[in-house]
């Protein structure tokens, strides 16, 4: 049985004129020790989908249908007491933007030790020793001294290391990392990715990486799920999806990576992603797709198998009519 199994998850927002659907029937599974990358442009529903697993969605958002089972437990119907026992302790989360994710009014020591004292009943001295050891494990210099400092006294890369240490401190079975390399330079990005890989190997943690960076997905992930407008466009092994993308959207994302083009002009995807709740009778990517035909705008594509294990939601792909 997978550690995490999400089945047809749909999420909506309460609007003035009624519910606005933001995530449509998301399904995936994740085994222990494996890494899943969820990629796509901003607003595609990546963060919102994973926030639903821990009950940390925005106030106006609600799960309209679906299931999410973690080690056999249904997360979507768990009450707040049950979720408090899971968050941090069994499911850790590295939140987006290391520059604002830490409380600026609390010393790092207080933020790291709080969960250990609450969840594990540890004395503060023991919790502090464990926190220092974890900071040393993630490569923070002079951890025993710096743990008593405030967040503003650390660089962006150091704050990201603190967030990773905080997420891994209780040895969670699942780690959700939301854009863990945002706003970091290339050297720091590589260090953070290697750090996550090393700690995952040591602890056997399952990992979900939320990112718009296909390079990050290629470095870390075993499987990749591509989202657009709250829907799954493509899903399969990282090797298949990134090396031989089936969906036109995945191919367009890959072409947009700097350095992939021989020309000086950076390729881009025309148009902009649709607004949440925008209705489509066909494929939501059709207005921006260079291959779109009448059938793409008139009937919704099905997420069907392409190849040995790859899933793709493109009518032209399954009809064998997509130009290559």
CSV table of N, CA and C in Angstrom, one decimal, residues 199-275:
chain,number,residue,atom,x,y,z
A,199,UNK,N,19.4,13.8,3.4
A,199,UNK,CA,18.5,13.6,4.6
A,199,UNK,C,17.4,12.6,4.3
A,200,UNK,N,16.9,12.6,3.0
A,200,UNK,CA,15.9,11.6,2.6
A,200,UNK,C,16.5,10.2,2.6
A,201,UNK,N,17.7,10.1,2.1
A,201,UNK,CA,18.4,8.8,2.1
A,201,UNK,C,18.6,8.3,3.5
A,202,UNK,N,19.0,9.2,4.4
A,202,UNK,CA,19.3,8.8,5.8
A,202,UNK,C,18.1,8.4,6.5
A,203,UNK,N,17.0,9.1,6.3
A,203,UNK,CA,15.8,8.9,7.1
A,203,UNK,C,14.7,8.1,6.4
A,204,UNK,N,14.8,7.8,5.1
A,204,UNK,CA,13.9,7.0,4.4
A,204,UNK,C,12.5,7.8,4.2
A,205,UNK,N,12.6,9.1,4.2
A,205,UNK,CA,11.4,9.9,4.1
A,205,UNK,C,10.9,10.0,2.6
A,206,UNK,N,9.5,9.9,2.5
A,206,UNK,CA,8.9,10.2,1.2
A,206,UNK,C,8.9,11.7,1.0
A,207,UNK,N,9.0,12.2,-0.2
A,207,UNK,CA,9.1,13.7,-0.4
A,207,UNK,C,8.2,14.1,-1.6
A,208,UNK,N,7.5,15.2,-1.4
A,208,UNK,CA,6.8,15.9,-2.4
A,208,UNK,C,7.5,17.2,-2.6
A,209,UNK,N,8.0,17.5,-3.9
A,209,UNK,CA,8.6,18.7,-4.2
A,209,UNK,C,7.7,19.5,-5.1
A,210,UNK,N,7.2,20.7,-4.6
A,210,UNK,CA,6.4,21.6,-5.4
A,210,UNK,C,7.3,22.6,-6.1
A,211,UNK,N,7.3,22.7,-7.4
A,211,UNK,CA,8.2,23.6,-8.1
A,211,UNK,C,7.7,23.9,-9.5
A,212,UNK,N,8.2,25.1,-10.0
A,212,UNK,CA,8.0,25.4,-11.4
A,212,UNK,C,9.3,25.2,-12.2
A,213,UNK,N,10.3,24.7,-11.5
A,213,UNK,CA,11.7,24.5,-12.1
A,213,UNK,C,11.8,23.0,-12.5
A,214,UNK,N,11.9,22.8,-13.8
A,214,UNK,CA,12.0,21.4,-14.3
A,214,UNK,C,13.4,20.8,-13.9
A,215,UNK,N,14.4,21.7,-13.8
A,215,UNK,CA,15.7,21.3,-13.4
A,215,UNK,C,15.7,20.7,-12.0
A,216,UNK,N,15.0,21.3,-11.1
A,216,UNK,CA,14.8,20.8,-9.7
A,216,UNK,C,14.2,19.4,-9.7
A,217,UNK,N,13.1,19.3,-10.6
A,217,UNK,CA,12.4,18.0,-10.7
A,217,UNK,C,13.3,16.9,-11.2
A,218,UNK,N,14.1,17.3,-12.2
A,218,UNK,CA,15.0,16.3,-12.8
A,218,UNK,C,16.1,15.9,-11.8
A,219,UNK,N,16.5,16.7,-10.9
A,219,UNK,CA,17.6,16.4,-9.9
A,219,UNK,C,17.1,15.5,-8.8
A,220,UNK,N,15.8,15.8,-8.4
A,220,UNK,CA,15.4,15.1,-7.1
A,220,UNK,C,14.4,14.0,-7.3
A,221,UNK,N,13.6,14.1,-8.4
A,221,UNK,CA,12.3,13.3,-8.4
A,221,UNK,C,12.4,11.9,-9.1
A,222,UNK,N,11.6,11.0,-8.5
A,222,UNK,CA,11.4,9.7,-9.2
A,222,UNK,C,10.2,9.8,-10.1
A,223,UNK,N,9.1,10.5,-9.7
A,223,UNK,CA,8.0,10.7,-10.5
A,223,UNK,C,7.7,12.2,-10.6
A,224,UNK,N,7.0,12.6,-11.7
A,224,UNK,CA,6.7,14.0,-12.0
A,224,UNK,C,5.2,14.0,-12.4
A,225,UNK,N,4.5,15.0,-11.8
A,225,UNK,CA,3.1,15.3,-12.1
A,225,UNK,C,3.0,16.7,-12.6
A,226,UNK,N,2.5,16.9,-13.8
A,226,UNK,CA,2.5,18.3,-14.4
A,226,UNK,C,1.0,18.8,-14.3
A,227,UNK,N,0.9,19.9,-13.6
A,227,UNK,CA,-0.5,20.5,-13.4
A,227,UNK,C,-0.6,21.8,-14.2
A,228,UNK,N,-1.9,22.0,-14.7
A,228,UNK,CA,-2.2,23.3,-15.4
A,228,UNK,C,-3.7,23.5,-15.1
A,229,UNK,N,-4.0,24.7,-14.7
A,229,UNK,CA,-5.3,25.2,-14.4
A,229,UNK,C,-6.0,24.2,-13.4
A,230,UNK,N,-5.3,23.7,-12.5
A,230,UNK,CA,-5.9,22.8,-11.5
A,230,UNK,C,-6.1,21.4,-11.9
A,231,UNK,N,-5.6,21.0,-13.1
A,231,UNK,CA,-5.8,19.7,-13.7
A,231,UNK,C,-4.4,19.0,-13.9
A,232,UNK,N,-4.4,17.7,-13.9
A,232,UNK,CA,-3.2,16.9,-14.3
A,232,UNK,C,-3.1,16.9,-15.8
A,233,UNK,N,-2.0,17.3,-16.3
A,233,UNK,CA,-1.8,17.3,-17.8
A,233,UNK,C,-0.9,16.0,-18.1
A,234,UNK,N,0.0,15.7,-17.2
A,234,UNK,CA,0.9,14.5,-17.5
A,234,UNK,C,1.4,14.0,-16.2
A,235,UNK,N,1.6,12.7,-16.1
A,235,UNK,CA,2.0,12.0,-14.9
A,235,UNK,C,2.8,10.8,-15.2
A,236,UNK,N,4.0,10.6,-14.6
A,236,UNK,CA,4.7,9.4,-14.9
A,236,UNK,C,6.1,9.5,-14.3
A,237,UNK,N,7.0,8.6,-14.6
A,237,UNK,CA,8.4,8.6,-14.1
A,237,UNK,C,9.1,9.9,-14.6
A,238,UNK,N,10.0,10.4,-13.8
A,238,UNK,CA,10.7,11.6,-14.1
A,238,UNK,C,11.5,11.5,-15.4
A,239,UNK,N,12.0,10.3,-15.7
A,239,UNK,CA,12.8,10.0,-16.9
A,239,UNK,C,11.8,10.1,-18.1
A,240,UNK,N,10.7,9.5,-18.0
A,240,UNK,CA,9.7,9.6,-19.2
A,240,UNK,C,9.2,11.0,-19.4
A,241,UNK,N,8.7,11.6,-18.3
A,241,UNK,CA,8.0,12.9,-18.5
A,241,UNK,C,9.0,14.0,-18.9
A,242,UNK,N,10.2,14.0,-18.3
A,242,UNK,CA,11.1,15.1,-18.6
A,242,UNK,C,12.0,14.9,-19.9
A,243,UNK,N,12.3,13.6,-20.2
A,243,UNK,CA,13.1,13.3,-21.4
A,243,UNK,C,12.3,13.1,-22.6
A,244,UNK,N,11.0,12.6,-22.4
A,244,UNK,CA,10.2,12.4,-23.6
A,244,UNK,C,8.8,12.8,-23.3
A,245,UNK,N,8.5,14.1,-23.1
A,245,UNK,CA,7.2,14.6,-22.7
A,245,UNK,C,6.2,14.3,-23.8
A,246,UNK,N,5.0,13.9,-23.3
A,246,UNK,CA,3.9,13.5,-24.3
A,246,UNK,C,3.0,14.7,-24.5
A,247,UNK,N,2.7,15.5,-23.4
A,247,UNK,CA,1.7,16.6,-23.5
A,247,UNK,C,2.4,17.8,-24.1
A,248,UNK,N,1.7,18.6,-25.0
A,248,UNK,CA,2.3,19.8,-25.5
A,248,UNK,C,2.6,20.8,-24.4
A,249,UNK,N,1.9,20.8,-23.3
A,249,UNK,CA,2.3,21.8,-22.2
A,249,UNK,C,3.6,21.4,-21.6
A,250,UNK,N,3.8,20.2,-21.3
A,250,UNK,CA,5.1,19.7,-20.8
A,250,UNK,C,6.2,20.1,-21.7
A,251,UNK,N,6.0,19.8,-23.0
A,251,UNK,CA,7.0,20.1,-24.0
A,251,UNK,C,7.3,21.6,-24.1
A,252,UNK,N,6.3,22.4,-24.0
A,252,UNK,CA,6.5,23.9,-24.0
A,252,UNK,C,7.2,24.4,-22.7
A,253,UNK,N,6.9,23.8,-21.6
A,253,UNK,CA,7.7,24.1,-20.4
A,253,UNK,C,9.2,23.8,-20.5
A,254,UNK,N,9.4,22.6,-21.1
A,254,UNK,CA,10.8,22.2,-21.3
A,254,UNK,C,11.5,23.1,-22.3
A,255,UNK,N,10.9,23.5,-23.4
A,255,UNK,CA,11.5,24.5,-24.3
A,255,UNK,C,11.8,25.8,-23.7
A,256,UNK,N,11.1,26.2,-22.7
A,256,UNK,CA,11.2,27.5,-22.1
A,256,UNK,C,12.4,27.6,-21.1
A,257,UNK,N,13.0,26.5,-20.8
A,257,UNK,CA,14.2,26.5,-19.9
A,257,UNK,C,15.3,27.3,-20.5
A,258,UNK,N,15.9,28.3,-19.9
A,258,UNK,CA,17.1,29.0,-20.4
A,258,UNK,C,18.2,28.0,-20.7
A,259,UNK,N,18.8,28.1,-21.9
A,259,UNK,CA,19.9,27.3,-22.3
A,259,UNK,C,19.5,26.1,-23.1
A,260,UNK,N,18.2,25.9,-23.2
A,260,UNK,CA,17.7,24.8,-24.1
A,260,UNK,C,17.6,25.2,-25.5
A,261,UNK,N,17.7,26.5,-25.8
A,261,UNK,CA,17.5,27.0,-27.2
A,261,UNK,C,18.8,27.4,-27.8
A,262,UNK,N,19.0,27.2,-29.1
A,262,UNK,CA,20.2,27.6,-29.7
A,262,UNK,C,20.1,29.0,-30.2
A,263,UNK,N,19.0,29.6,-30.1
A,263,UNK,CA,18.8,31.0,-30.5
A,263,UNK,C,18.9,32.0,-29.3
A,264,UNK,N,19.2,33.2,-29.6
A,264,UNK,CA,19.3,34.2,-28.5
A,264,UNK,C,18.0,34.5,-27.8
A,265,UNK,N,16.9,34.4,-28.6
A,265,UNK,CA,15.6,34.7,-28.0
A,265,UNK,C,15.1,33.5,-27.2
A,266,UNK,N,14.6,33.9,-26.0
A,266,UNK,CA,14.1,32.8,-25.1
A,266,UNK,C,12.7,32.4,-25.4
A,267,UNK,N,12.5,31.1,-25.7
A,267,UNK,CA,11.2,30.7,-26.1
A,267,UNK,C,10.2,30.8,-24.9
A,268,UNK,N,9.0,31.1,-25.2
A,268,UNK,CA,8.0,31.3,-24.1
A,268,UNK,C,6.7,30.7,-24.6
A,269,UNK,N,5.8,30.5,-23.7
A,269,UNK,CA,4.4,30.0,-24.0
A,269,UNK,C,3.5,31.2,-24.2
A,270,UNK,N,2.9,31.4,-25.3
A,270,UNK,CA,2.1,32.5,-25.5
A,270,UNK,C,0.9,32.6,-24.6
A,271,UNK,N,0.4,33.8,-24.3
A,271,UNK,CA,-0.8,33.9,-23.4
A,271,UNK,C,-0.4,33.8,-22.0
A,272,UNK,N,-1.5,33.7,-21.2
A,272,UNK,CA,-1.3,33.6,-19.7
A,272,UNK,C,-2.2,32.5,-19.2
A,273,UNK,N,-1.8,31.9,-18.0
A,273,UNK,CA,-2.7,30.8,-17.5
A,273,UNK,C,-4.1,31.4,-17.1
A,274,UNK,N,-5.1,30.5,-17.2
A,274,UNK,CA,-6.5,31.0,-16.9
A,274,UNK,C,-6.7,31.3,-15.5
A,275,UNK,N,-7.7,32.1,-15.2
A,275,UNK,CA,-8.0,32.4,-13.8
A,275,UNK,C,-8.7,31.2,-13.2
